[in-house]
Coordinates of C-alpha atoms in Angstrom, one line a residue:
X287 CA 69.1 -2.4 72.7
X288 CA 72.3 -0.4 73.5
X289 CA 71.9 3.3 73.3
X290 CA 74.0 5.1 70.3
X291 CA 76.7 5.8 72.8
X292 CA 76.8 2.1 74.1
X293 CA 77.1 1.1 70.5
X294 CA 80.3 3.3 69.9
X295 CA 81.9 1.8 72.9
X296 CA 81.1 -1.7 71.7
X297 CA 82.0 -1.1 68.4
X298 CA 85.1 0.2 69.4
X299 CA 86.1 -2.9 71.4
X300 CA 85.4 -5.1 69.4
X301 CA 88.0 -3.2 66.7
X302 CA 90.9 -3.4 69.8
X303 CA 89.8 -7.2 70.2
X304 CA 89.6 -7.8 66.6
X305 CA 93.0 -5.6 66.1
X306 CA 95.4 -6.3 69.1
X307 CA 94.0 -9.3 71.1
X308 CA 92.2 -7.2 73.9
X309 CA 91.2 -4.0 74.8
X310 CA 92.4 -1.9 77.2
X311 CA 90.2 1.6 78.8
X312 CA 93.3 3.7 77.8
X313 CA 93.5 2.4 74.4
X314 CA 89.0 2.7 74.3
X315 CA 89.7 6.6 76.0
X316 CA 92.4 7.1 73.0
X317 CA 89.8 6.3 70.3
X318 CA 87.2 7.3 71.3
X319 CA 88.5 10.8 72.5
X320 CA 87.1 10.5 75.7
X321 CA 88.4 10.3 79.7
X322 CA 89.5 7.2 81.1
X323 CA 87.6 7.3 83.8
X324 CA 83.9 7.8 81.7
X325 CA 85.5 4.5 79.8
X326 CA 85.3 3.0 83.1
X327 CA 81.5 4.0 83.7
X328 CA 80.7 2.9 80.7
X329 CA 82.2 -0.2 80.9
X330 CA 80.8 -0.8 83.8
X331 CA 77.3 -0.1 82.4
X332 CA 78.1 -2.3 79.6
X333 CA 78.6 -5.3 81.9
X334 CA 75.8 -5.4 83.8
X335 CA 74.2 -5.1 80.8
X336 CA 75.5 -8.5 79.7
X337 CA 77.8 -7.4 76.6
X338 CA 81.2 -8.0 78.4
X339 CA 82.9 -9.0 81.2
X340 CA 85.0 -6.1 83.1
X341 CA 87.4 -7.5 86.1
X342 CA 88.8 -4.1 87.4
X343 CA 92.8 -4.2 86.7
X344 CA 92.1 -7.1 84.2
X345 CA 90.9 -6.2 81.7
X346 CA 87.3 -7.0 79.8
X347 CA 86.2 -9.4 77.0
X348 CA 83.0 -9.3 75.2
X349 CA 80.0 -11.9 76.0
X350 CA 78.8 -13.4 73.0
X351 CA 75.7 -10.9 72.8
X352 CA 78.8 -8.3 72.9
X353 CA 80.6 -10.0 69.6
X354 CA 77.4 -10.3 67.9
X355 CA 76.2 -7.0 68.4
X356 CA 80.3 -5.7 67.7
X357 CA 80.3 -7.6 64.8
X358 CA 77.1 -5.7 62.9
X359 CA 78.4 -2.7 64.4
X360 CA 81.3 -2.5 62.7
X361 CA 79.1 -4.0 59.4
X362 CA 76.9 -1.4 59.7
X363 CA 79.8 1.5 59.9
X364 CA 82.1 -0.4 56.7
X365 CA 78.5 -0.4 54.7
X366 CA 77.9 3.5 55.2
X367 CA 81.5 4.1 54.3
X368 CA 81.4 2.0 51.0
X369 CA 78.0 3.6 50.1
X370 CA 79.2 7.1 50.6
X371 CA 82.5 5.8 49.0
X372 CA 80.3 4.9 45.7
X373 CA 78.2 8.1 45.4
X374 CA 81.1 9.9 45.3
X375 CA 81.6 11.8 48.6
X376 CA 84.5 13.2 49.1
X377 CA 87.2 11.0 51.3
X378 CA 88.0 13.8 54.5
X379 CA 84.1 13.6 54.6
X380 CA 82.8 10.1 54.8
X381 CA 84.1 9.4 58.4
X382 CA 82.6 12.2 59.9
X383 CA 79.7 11.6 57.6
X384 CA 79.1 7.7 58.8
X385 CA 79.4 9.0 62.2
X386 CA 77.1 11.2 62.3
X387 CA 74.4 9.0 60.6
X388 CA 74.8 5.2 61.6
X389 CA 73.0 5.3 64.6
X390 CA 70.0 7.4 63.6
X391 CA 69.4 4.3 60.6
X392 CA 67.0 1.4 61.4
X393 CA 68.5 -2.3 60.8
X394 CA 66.0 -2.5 57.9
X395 CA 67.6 0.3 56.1
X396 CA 71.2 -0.5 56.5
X397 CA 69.5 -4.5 54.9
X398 CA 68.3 -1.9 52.1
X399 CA 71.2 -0.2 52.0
X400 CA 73.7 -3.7 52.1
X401 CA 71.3 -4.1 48.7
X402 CA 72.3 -1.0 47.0
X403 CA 75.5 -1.5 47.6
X404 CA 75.7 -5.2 46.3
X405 CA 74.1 -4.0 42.6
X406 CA 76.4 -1.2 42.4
X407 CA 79.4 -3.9 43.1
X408 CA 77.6 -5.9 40.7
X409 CA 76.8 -3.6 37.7
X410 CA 80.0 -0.8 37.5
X411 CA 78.5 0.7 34.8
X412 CA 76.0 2.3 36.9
X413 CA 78.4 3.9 38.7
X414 CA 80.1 5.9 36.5
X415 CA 76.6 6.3 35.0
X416 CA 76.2 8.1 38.7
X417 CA 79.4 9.6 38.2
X418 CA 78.1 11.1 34.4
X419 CA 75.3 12.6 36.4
X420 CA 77.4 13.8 39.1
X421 CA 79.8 15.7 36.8
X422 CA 77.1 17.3 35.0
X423 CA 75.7 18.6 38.0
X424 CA 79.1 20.1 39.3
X425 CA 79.3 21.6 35.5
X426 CA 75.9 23.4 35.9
X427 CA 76.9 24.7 39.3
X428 CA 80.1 26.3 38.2
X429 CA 78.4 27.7 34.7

């Protein structure tokens, strides 16, 4: 299993492969916020690991384990977003917010959590139901 920090790096390469077509350390150092050179070491780890291919000056690609595990990744992150998105949290928060918690969220709960999601797709009333709830809440704060 890759560590939290593992999973950022794969999940942000396979965004670049999905995106551009390949994935560059720069363009991994620019997202991510981080130096070239611990891209590199962690790229590096992430090979012998068996979740890409890294040819120094070339370039890497992701192994099939490395798609597969990508692919969730970036499952799991769209599924907090849309959750938070649903209960109402406030747009400048639900980035930070996703970050901070996808990693610390078993496989089993982001299943549960796909569910919840797929019956509040399915029956809108319950959202604004949510929303009704939400508003009356805010109402009793402010009173």
């Amino acid at each position: 299993m890759p560590t939290p920090s593992m999973e950022d790096y794969i999940e942000q390469i396979y965004l670049l492969i999905e995106d551009k077509g390949y994935a560059r350390v720069s363009d991994i150092a620019e997202n991510l916020t981080v130096h070239p050179s611990s891209v590199t070491k962690m790229v590096q780890k992430l090979d012998s690991e068996g979740y890409l291919v890294y040819e120094k000056y070339r370039g890497l690609i992701l192994t099939a384990k490395g798609k597969k595990i990508g692919k969730r990744l970036v499952y799991r992150h769209e599924l907090l977003e849309q959750l938070l998105n649903i209960i109402g949290v406030k747009e400048e928060n639900i980035y930070r917010d996703v970050e901070g918690i996808e990693h610390h969220l078993s496989w089993d709960a982001i299943d549960r959590i796909g569910d919840l999601v797929q019956y509040f797709e399915e029956n809108p009333e319950r959202v604004e139901t949510l929303r009704g709830i939400q508003k009356q809440s805010e109402e009793e704060i402010d009173s």
